[in-house]
Amino acid sequence: MPGTGTSTDTPSPLVTGSPGLDAASLESVPLFDLRVTEDDLQAVADTLRSGWLSSGARTQAFEEAFAAQLGARHAVAVSSCTAALHLAYLAAGVGPGDEVIVPSYTFTATANAILYCGATPVFADVIGLDDPSIDPLEVERRITPRTKAVAAVHFGGYAAPVDDLAKLCEDHRLALIEDAAHAPSATLHGRKLGTFGLAGAFSLFSNKVLSVGEGGLLATDSDAVASMARRLRSHAMTLTSWDKHQGARGSYDVPALGFNYRIDEPRSALALSRLRRLEEEIARRRDLTLRYRAHLSDIAGLSVPFADAAVETSSCYVMAILLNDPGARDAVRLRLRENHGVQTSIFYPPIHLFSAYRARFPDLSLPRTEDISNREITIPLFSHMTTSQQDRVIQAIGYEVRQ
Ligand SMILES: *Cc1c(COP(=O)(O)O)cnc(C)c1O
């Protein structure tokens, strides 16, 4: 291997004290990596030459393709999943004085968008270390006359119990909103996640499964929710610039308070191009995840959430490991990076412990959420990860976690 420092008189600082690793470990393994194909580049270049860059025909084509792939009546493309969540909560009628029950073990946007509506997030604990989804029993305990909606997050692309939650919501006349940011094309009982409630919110953020950079999507079977989302994403105007570009005449009214939550054409073109590879990329993620699970199960000192069987229906967005000793977590992450070049992350620090939320909910404690969050390390996973990269991660974890 030329240029990788195999000469014995120049030992690499990266491999010092790390038996079993060779010079290939000089190259670090990123948590996530993004590849853009020639087709992707061509789709964006064609768009840039088309003479129309805001939302338009390509956005519509992407929406139609996404809705068809999901099996939903409508998909409304927006500027982010956060925007989709905000619109979904508004469509559920969430406003000042209302409560929305939400997990704390998720990205902060799931709860932030409730605050954007002037409503109160009510945090519910997760099921446990094997399944970090929101616990339907905890949700039920927190329902009050002010509850308007329940938000479920499909952590890592694995289905939250949205079948049970949909039933619970129906019984209590609440809206179910799915934060499906991790879960494009994942299923539960053969049905796509993001289609179990009033609306599902998807993300096109740079490191997500269907990544574009910035962007999101609201999926719904409700004509009313879709048309509300379409209006509110563009200032609630009765006529948009795209309508006028296509020949619509006259002035417009603004009958409600809207936003600029539009996506633009280059992003939609890139999303549409990448959507064509989604299934094959997820299939590769599943293979890598099963391989991780098979090898990591031999390592004492850690466990892996979810069952092997759940991998087949997951979009496998992230690979989480849970250390038996939470006190070792920060040191293990540091050694993985410093000694092995393995990048890791934490999914997630609980929202209720962030200072902005601590100020609002100073006494709130969610023992299972805090426990899993303290043990969790997210390790590298992306569809074009090689088995040799994966072997290096497995070896590094085996070495550092056993210590
Ligand atoms: C990434 C993410 C979001 C926000 O997505 P954006 O498109 O960046 O706004 C929301 N919820 C979860 C669970 C996420 O992981």
Short mmCIF file of C-alpha atoms in Angstrom, two decimals, residues 8-402:
data_model
loop_
_atom_site.label_atom_id
_atom_site.label_comp_id
_atom_site.label_asym_id
_atom_site.label_seq_id
_atom_site.Cartn_x
_atom_site.Cartn_y
_atom_site.Cartn_z
CA THR A 8 8.40 -0.16 10.57
CA ASP A 9 10.68 2.67 11.71
CA THR A 10 7.88 5.25 11.58
CA PRO A 11 5.10 3.91 13.76
CA SER A 12 1.89 5.83 13.44
CA PRO A 13 0.66 7.62 16.55
CA LEU A 14 -2.81 6.43 15.63
CA VAL A 15 -1.94 2.76 16.04
CA THR A 16 0.16 3.08 19.20
CA GLY A 17 -1.31 0.83 21.86
CA SER A 18 -3.95 -0.48 19.49
CA PRO A 19 -3.06 -4.06 18.68
CA GLY A 20 -4.66 -5.59 15.66
CA LEU A 21 -4.82 -2.37 13.66
CA ASP A 22 -2.59 -1.86 10.67
CA ALA A 23 -1.55 1.23 8.79
CA ALA A 24 -4.91 1.42 7.06
CA SER A 25 -6.20 2.92 10.30
CA LEU A 26 -4.39 6.13 9.44
CA GLU A 27 -7.48 7.01 7.48
CA SER A 28 -10.29 7.87 9.83
CA VAL A 29 -13.78 6.41 9.58
CA PRO A 30 -16.37 9.19 9.50
CA LEU A 31 -19.69 8.91 11.30
CA PHE A 32 -21.41 9.61 8.05
CA ASP A 33 -20.28 10.17 4.48
CA LEU A 34 -22.19 11.50 1.50
CA ARG A 35 -21.65 10.58 -2.14
CA VAL A 36 -23.17 12.45 -5.03
CA THR A 37 -23.38 10.63 -8.37
CA GLU A 38 -23.04 11.96 -11.92
CA ASP A 39 -26.82 11.66 -12.27
CA ASP A 40 -27.30 13.85 -9.20
CA LEU A 41 -24.92 16.48 -10.58
CA GLN A 42 -26.63 16.42 -13.97
CA ALA A 43 -30.08 16.86 -12.40
CA VAL A 44 -28.91 19.91 -10.46
CA ALA A 45 -27.01 21.38 -13.43
CA ASP A 46 -30.09 21.03 -15.66
CA THR A 47 -32.14 22.81 -13.01
CA LEU A 48 -29.66 25.68 -12.68
CA ARG A 49 -29.91 26.17 -16.44
CA SER A 50 -33.72 25.98 -16.48
CA GLY A 51 -34.49 29.59 -15.64
CA TRP A 52 -36.57 28.82 -12.52
CA LEU A 53 -34.95 28.20 -9.14
CA SER A 54 -37.61 28.53 -6.44
CA SER A 55 -40.31 25.87 -5.95
CA GLY A 56 -41.72 24.75 -9.29
CA ALA A 57 -42.09 21.78 -11.60
CA ARG A 58 -39.21 19.79 -10.09
CA THR A 59 -40.55 20.28 -6.59
CA GLN A 60 -43.91 18.99 -7.79
CA ALA A 61 -42.26 15.98 -9.47
CA PHE A 62 -40.33 15.18 -6.29
CA GLU A 63 -43.51 15.47 -4.19
CA GLU A 64 -45.39 13.12 -6.50
CA ALA A 65 -42.58 10.55 -6.54
CA PHE A 66 -42.18 10.70 -2.75
CA ALA A 67 -45.93 10.38 -2.12
CA ALA A 68 -46.15 7.40 -4.50
CA GLN A 69 -43.17 5.70 -2.88
CA LEU A 70 -44.67 6.29 0.57
CA GLY A 71 -48.20 5.33 -0.32
CA ALA A 72 -49.58 8.64 0.97
CA ARG A 73 -52.09 10.85 -0.84
CA HIS A 74 -49.96 13.97 -0.46
CA ALA A 75 -46.37 14.97 0.10
CA VAL A 76 -45.64 18.68 0.57
CA ALA A 77 -41.96 19.56 0.16
CA VAL A 78 -40.68 22.26 2.50
CA SER A 79 -37.41 23.84 3.60
CA SER A 80 -36.76 21.42 6.50
CA CYS A 81 -38.25 18.69 8.63
CA THR A 82 -38.50 21.30 11.38
CA ALA A 83 -40.78 23.35 9.10
CA ALA A 84 -42.79 20.19 8.31
CA LEU A 85 -43.23 19.51 12.04
CA HIS A 86 -44.32 23.11 12.66
CA LEU A 87 -46.90 22.88 9.85
CA ALA A 88 -48.04 19.45 11.07
CA TYR A 89 -48.66 20.73 14.61
CA LEU A 90 -50.50 23.77 13.23
CA ALA A 91 -52.61 21.48 11.05
CA ALA A 92 -53.46 19.50 14.20
CA GLY A 93 -54.83 22.73 15.65
CA VAL A 94 -52.02 23.08 18.20
CA GLY A 95 -51.95 26.61 19.61
CA PRO A 96 -51.36 28.64 22.77
CA GLY A 97 -52.47 26.81 25.92
CA ASP A 98 -52.40 23.39 24.25
CA GLU A 99 -50.14 20.49 25.14
CA VAL A 100 -48.38 18.01 22.86
CA ILE A 101 -46.94 14.81 24.31
CA VAL A 102 -43.50 14.19 22.87
CA PRO A 103 -40.37 12.15 23.61
CA SER A 104 -37.35 13.91 25.07
CA TYR A 105 -35.06 11.27 23.54
CA THR A 106 -35.01 12.89 20.10
CA PHE A 107 -33.55 15.84 18.22
CA THR A 108 -34.54 19.18 19.71
CA ALA A 109 -36.64 20.17 16.65
CA THR A 110 -39.41 17.69 17.58
CA ALA A 111 -40.17 19.74 20.69
CA ASN A 112 -39.06 23.18 19.44
CA ALA A 113 -41.80 23.18 16.80
CA ILE A 114 -44.41 22.76 19.58
CA LEU A 115 -43.07 25.92 21.22
CA TYR A 116 -43.25 27.73 17.85
CA CYS A 117 -47.04 27.17 18.07
CA GLY A 118 -47.15 28.74 21.52
CA ALA A 119 -48.01 25.33 22.99
CA THR A 120 -46.32 23.26 25.70
CA PRO A 121 -44.33 20.10 25.06
CA VAL A 122 -45.12 17.42 27.64
CA PHE A 123 -42.22 14.97 27.69
CA ALA A 124 -42.89 11.25 28.05
CA ASP A 125 -40.31 8.58 28.84
CA VAL A 126 -39.12 5.87 26.47
CA ILE A 127 -39.92 2.15 26.67
CA GLY A 128 -36.42 1.07 27.71
CA LEU A 129 -32.89 0.18 26.65
CA ASP A 130 -34.12 -2.37 24.09
CA ASP A 131 -36.56 0.04 22.49
CA PRO A 132 -35.97 3.77 22.92
CA SER A 133 -39.36 4.69 21.41
CA ILE A 134 -41.89 6.79 23.32
CA ASP A 135 -43.81 4.52 25.71
CA PRO A 136 -47.58 4.46 24.98
CA LEU A 137 -48.29 3.84 28.69
CA GLU A 138 -46.31 6.95 29.60
CA VAL A 139 -48.18 8.88 26.92
CA GLU A 140 -51.55 7.79 28.29
CA ARG A 141 -50.62 8.89 31.83
CA ARG A 142 -49.84 12.38 30.54
CA ILE A 143 -53.06 13.08 28.65
CA THR A 144 -54.96 16.08 30.06
CA PRO A 145 -57.93 18.10 28.78
CA ARG A 146 -55.36 20.41 27.15
CA THR A 147 -53.63 17.67 25.13
CA LYS A 148 -54.05 18.23 21.39
CA ALA A 149 -51.55 15.84 19.85
CA VAL A 150 -48.97 13.13 20.39
CA ALA A 151 -45.66 13.11 18.53
CA ALA A 152 -43.83 9.84 17.90
CA VAL A 153 -40.23 9.61 16.70
CA HIS A 154 -38.95 6.56 14.81
CA PHE A 155 -35.54 6.49 16.45
CA GLY A 156 -32.79 5.45 14.06
CA GLY A 157 -35.40 4.45 11.47
CA TYR A 158 -36.98 1.77 13.72
CA ALA A 159 -40.74 1.88 14.13
CA ALA A 160 -42.15 3.46 17.26
CA PRO A 161 -45.40 1.72 18.34
CA VAL A 162 -47.49 4.00 16.13
CA ASP A 163 -50.17 1.31 15.74
CA ASP A 164 -50.85 1.45 19.51
CA LEU A 165 -50.41 5.22 19.57
CA ALA A 166 -52.84 5.70 16.68
CA LYS A 167 -55.45 3.71 18.62
CA LEU A 168 -54.78 5.68 21.80
CA CYS A 169 -55.06 8.97 19.90
CA GLU A 170 -58.29 7.88 18.27
CA ASP A 171 -59.80 6.96 21.65
CA HIS A 172 -58.87 10.35 23.09
CA ARG A 173 -59.54 12.39 19.91
CA LEU A 174 -55.92 13.50 19.61
CA ALA A 175 -53.83 13.97 16.50
CA LEU A 176 -50.85 11.67 15.98
CA ILE A 177 -47.87 13.36 14.34
CA GLU A 178 -44.94 11.20 13.24
CA ASP A 179 -41.44 12.64 13.22
CA ALA A 180 -40.14 10.33 10.49
CA ALA A 181 -36.91 12.30 9.97
CA HIS A 182 -34.94 9.04 10.34
CA ALA A 183 -37.36 6.74 8.64
CA PRO A 184 -38.03 7.20 4.92
CA SER A 185 -39.31 3.92 3.50
CA ALA A 186 -39.28 2.09 6.85
CA THR A 187 -42.39 0.10 7.72
CA LEU A 188 -44.51 -1.34 10.52
CA HIS A 189 -46.80 -4.29 9.66
CA GLY A 190 -46.12 -3.62 5.97
CA ARG A 191 -47.22 0.01 6.14
CA LYS A 192 -44.77 2.88 5.64
CA LEU A 193 -43.85 4.96 8.66
CA GLY A 194 -45.11 8.50 8.38
CA THR A 195 -48.58 7.32 7.27
CA PHE A 196 -50.04 6.23 10.63
CA GLY A 197 -51.20 9.62 11.90
CA LEU A 198 -52.52 12.96 10.71
CA ALA A 199 -49.14 13.84 9.19
CA GLY A 200 -45.58 12.57 8.95
CA ALA A 201 -42.51 14.82 8.79
CA PHE A 202 -39.39 13.80 6.85
CA SER A 203 -35.93 15.37 6.64
CA LEU A 204 -33.54 15.84 3.72
CA PHE A 205 -30.78 17.19 5.99
CA SER A 206 -27.24 16.43 4.93
CA ASN A 207 -26.61 13.39 7.14
CA LYS A 208 -30.04 11.77 6.87
CA VAL A 209 -30.94 8.66 4.85
CA LEU A 210 -32.31 10.69 1.93
CA SER A 211 -29.87 13.56 2.08
CA VAL A 212 -29.87 16.74 0.07
CA GLY A 213 -28.40 19.33 2.44
CA GLU A 214 -31.47 21.15 3.69
CA GLY A 215 -35.09 20.22 3.06
CA GLY A 216 -38.08 18.38 4.40
CA LEU A 217 -41.46 16.96 3.58
CA LEU A 218 -44.88 16.73 5.15
CA ALA A 219 -46.82 13.61 4.16
CA THR A 220 -50.54 13.23 4.78
CA ASP A 221 -53.66 11.47 3.54
CA SER A 222 -55.77 14.47 4.47
CA ASP A 223 -56.61 16.87 1.62
CA ALA A 224 -57.27 19.64 4.16
CA VAL A 225 -53.89 19.20 5.90
CA ALA A 226 -52.06 19.12 2.56
CA SER A 227 -53.71 22.26 1.26
CA MET A 228 -53.09 24.08 4.54
CA ALA A 229 -49.40 23.08 4.44
CA ARG A 230 -49.14 24.18 0.80
CA ARG A 231 -50.58 27.59 1.63
CA LEU A 232 -48.66 28.19 4.86
CA ARG A 233 -45.29 27.24 3.35
CA SER A 234 -45.60 30.28 1.06
CA HIS A 235 -46.97 33.07 3.32
CA ALA A 236 -50.54 31.72 2.94
CA MET A 237 -50.74 33.67 -0.33
CA THR A 238 -53.71 32.79 -2.52
CA LEU A 239 -51.47 33.09 -5.62
CA THR A 240 -47.80 32.15 -5.60
CA SER A 241 -44.96 33.33 -7.82
CA TRP A 242 -44.98 29.91 -9.47
CA ASP A 243 -48.71 30.28 -10.27
CA LYS A 244 -47.95 33.67 -11.87
CA HIS A 245 -44.98 32.27 -13.73
CA GLN A 246 -47.37 29.74 -15.20
CA GLY A 247 -49.75 32.48 -16.35
CA ALA A 248 -52.11 33.15 -13.44
CA ARG A 249 -53.35 36.75 -13.42
CA GLY A 250 -54.44 39.19 -10.79
CA SER A 251 -53.51 40.04 -7.25
CA TYR A 252 -53.51 37.83 -4.20
CA ASP A 253 -54.81 37.84 -0.67
CA VAL A 254 -53.09 36.75 2.56
CA PRO A 255 -55.93 35.21 4.58
CA ALA A 256 -53.74 33.72 7.34
CA LEU A 257 -50.30 34.00 8.90
CA GLY A 258 -47.90 31.94 6.81
CA PHE A 259 -44.17 31.44 6.48
CA ASN A 260 -41.45 31.10 3.91
CA TYR A 261 -40.95 27.34 4.25
CA ARG A 262 -40.38 26.69 0.54
CA ILE A 263 -37.77 24.33 -0.84
CA ASP A 264 -36.06 25.35 -4.08
CA GLU A 265 -35.73 23.59 -7.42
CA PRO A 266 -32.06 22.51 -7.24
CA ARG A 267 -32.73 20.75 -3.92
CA SER A 268 -35.90 19.14 -5.25
CA ALA A 269 -34.02 17.92 -8.34
CA LEU A 270 -31.26 16.47 -6.17
CA ALA A 271 -33.83 14.86 -3.86
CA LEU A 272 -35.67 13.30 -6.79
CA SER A 273 -32.43 11.95 -8.23
CA ARG A 274 -31.40 10.48 -4.88
CA LEU A 275 -34.87 9.07 -4.19
CA ARG A 276 -34.29 6.62 -7.05
CA ARG A 277 -31.43 5.04 -5.10
CA LEU A 278 -33.14 5.12 -1.70
CA GLU A 279 -34.20 1.46 -1.56
CA GLU A 280 -30.84 0.10 -2.63
CA GLU A 281 -29.01 2.37 -0.17
CA ILE A 282 -31.29 1.25 2.65
CA ALA A 283 -30.72 -2.41 1.67
CA ARG A 284 -26.98 -1.82 2.05
CA ARG A 285 -27.53 -0.08 5.41
CA ARG A 286 -29.50 -3.14 6.57
CA ASP A 287 -26.70 -5.53 5.60
CA LEU A 288 -24.15 -3.40 7.42
CA THR A 289 -26.40 -3.15 10.46
CA LEU A 290 -26.92 -6.92 10.65
CA ARG A 291 -23.17 -7.42 10.31
CA TYR A 292 -22.53 -4.90 13.09
CA ARG A 293 -25.06 -6.65 15.30
CA ALA A 294 -23.54 -10.10 14.71
CA HIS A 295 -20.03 -8.91 15.60
CA LEU A 296 -20.86 -6.49 18.40
CA SER A 297 -22.94 -9.08 20.25
CA ASP A 298 -19.66 -10.88 21.09
CA ILE A 299 -18.30 -7.85 22.92
CA ALA A 300 -18.82 -7.86 26.68
CA GLY A 301 -19.59 -4.46 28.11
CA LEU A 302 -22.15 -3.28 25.60
CA SER A 303 -25.60 -3.98 24.20
CA VAL A 304 -27.41 -2.95 21.05
CA PRO A 305 -31.04 -1.72 21.07
CA PHE A 306 -33.85 -3.25 18.99
CA ALA A 307 -34.19 -6.86 17.80
CA ASP A 308 -32.38 -8.29 14.75
CA ALA A 309 -35.78 -8.83 13.13
CA ALA A 310 -36.56 -5.10 13.30
CA VAL A 311 -33.61 -4.34 11.01
CA GLU A 312 -35.45 -5.73 7.98
CA THR A 313 -38.14 -3.07 8.17
CA SER A 314 -35.97 -0.20 9.43
CA SER A 315 -34.29 2.44 7.28
CA CYS A 316 -31.21 1.92 9.50
CA TYR A 317 -30.33 5.58 9.83
CA VAL A 318 -28.03 5.20 12.81
CA MET A 319 -26.22 2.39 14.59
CA ALA A 320 -26.43 2.85 18.35
CA ILE A 321 -24.48 0.93 20.97
CA LEU A 322 -25.19 1.14 24.72
CA LEU A 323 -22.35 0.78 27.20
CA ASN A 324 -22.98 -1.26 30.35
CA ASP A 325 -20.94 1.36 32.20
CA PRO A 326 -22.24 4.85 31.39
CA GLY A 327 -19.32 6.34 33.33
CA ALA A 328 -16.94 5.07 30.63
CA ARG A 329 -18.79 6.65 27.72
CA ASP A 330 -16.89 9.91 27.24
CA ALA A 331 -13.49 8.22 27.64
CA VAL A 332 -14.44 5.46 25.18
CA ARG A 333 -15.55 8.05 22.60
CA LEU A 334 -12.30 9.96 23.05
CA ARG A 335 -10.16 6.83 22.63
CA LEU A 336 -12.12 5.71 19.58
CA ARG A 337 -11.32 9.03 17.98
CA GLU A 338 -7.76 9.54 19.20
CA ASN A 339 -6.46 5.97 18.96
CA HIS A 340 -8.46 4.60 16.04
CA GLY A 341 -9.73 7.56 14.03
CA VAL A 342 -13.32 6.40 14.54
CA GLN A 343 -15.78 9.28 14.66
CA THR A 344 -18.82 8.89 16.92
CA SER A 345 -21.76 10.94 18.14
CA ILE A 346 -24.46 10.85 20.81
CA PHE A 347 -28.06 10.33 19.75
CA TYR A 348 -29.39 12.08 21.78
CA PRO A 349 -28.76 14.31 24.75
CA PRO A 350 -32.31 14.50 26.23
CA ILE A 351 -34.16 17.67 25.24
CA HIS A 352 -35.45 18.31 28.76
CA LEU A 353 -31.86 18.65 30.00
CA PHE A 354 -30.87 21.38 27.50
CA SER A 355 -30.62 24.74 29.28
CA ALA A 356 -33.44 26.35 27.26
CA TYR A 357 -35.75 23.53 28.40
CA ARG A 358 -34.31 23.23 31.92
CA ALA A 359 -35.41 26.82 32.44
CA ARG A 360 -39.00 25.84 31.56
CA PHE A 361 -39.09 22.42 33.24
CA PRO A 362 -36.55 22.63 36.09
CA ASP A 363 -37.77 19.58 38.00
CA LEU A 364 -38.57 17.18 35.19
CA SER A 365 -36.86 13.81 35.37
CA LEU A 366 -37.24 10.96 32.85
CA PRO A 367 -35.16 8.10 34.28
CA ARG A 368 -35.20 5.74 31.29
CA THR A 369 -34.49 8.52 28.81
CA GLU A 370 -31.58 9.79 30.91
CA ASP A 371 -30.24 6.27 31.39
CA ILE A 372 -30.17 5.36 27.70
CA SER A 373 -28.83 8.76 26.73
CA ASN A 374 -25.92 8.36 29.18
CA ARG A 375 -24.98 4.96 27.74
CA GLU A 376 -25.39 5.66 24.04
CA ILE A 377 -22.68 5.98 21.39
CA THR A 378 -23.60 6.34 17.71
CA ILE A 379 -21.01 4.64 15.52
CA PRO A 380 -20.26 5.10 11.78
CA LEU A 381 -22.87 3.95 9.28
CA PHE A 382 -23.46 5.01 5.68
CA SER A 383 -24.54 3.08 2.63
CA HIS A 384 -21.14 2.95 0.87
CA MET A 385 -19.22 2.04 4.03
CA THR A 386 -16.82 -0.79 3.19
CA THR A 387 -16.56 -3.98 5.22
CA SER A 388 -12.93 -3.12 5.96
CA GLN A 389 -14.00 0.25 7.39
CA GLN A 390 -16.64 -1.57 9.38
CA ASP A 391 -14.14 -4.16 10.62
CA ARG A 392 -11.94 -1.33 11.88
CA VAL A 393 -14.83 0.15 13.83
CA ILE A 394 -15.74 -3.24 15.31
CA GLN A 395 -12.11 -3.96 16.26
CA ALA A 396 -11.69 -0.52 17.80
CA ILE A 397 -14.85 -0.91 19.89
CA GLY A 398 -13.83 -4.42 20.93
CA TYR A 399 -10.49 -3.11 22.10
CA GLU A 400 -11.69 0.05 23.84
CA VAL A 401 -14.89 -1.20 25.43
CA ARG A 402 -13.30 -4.32 26.96
#
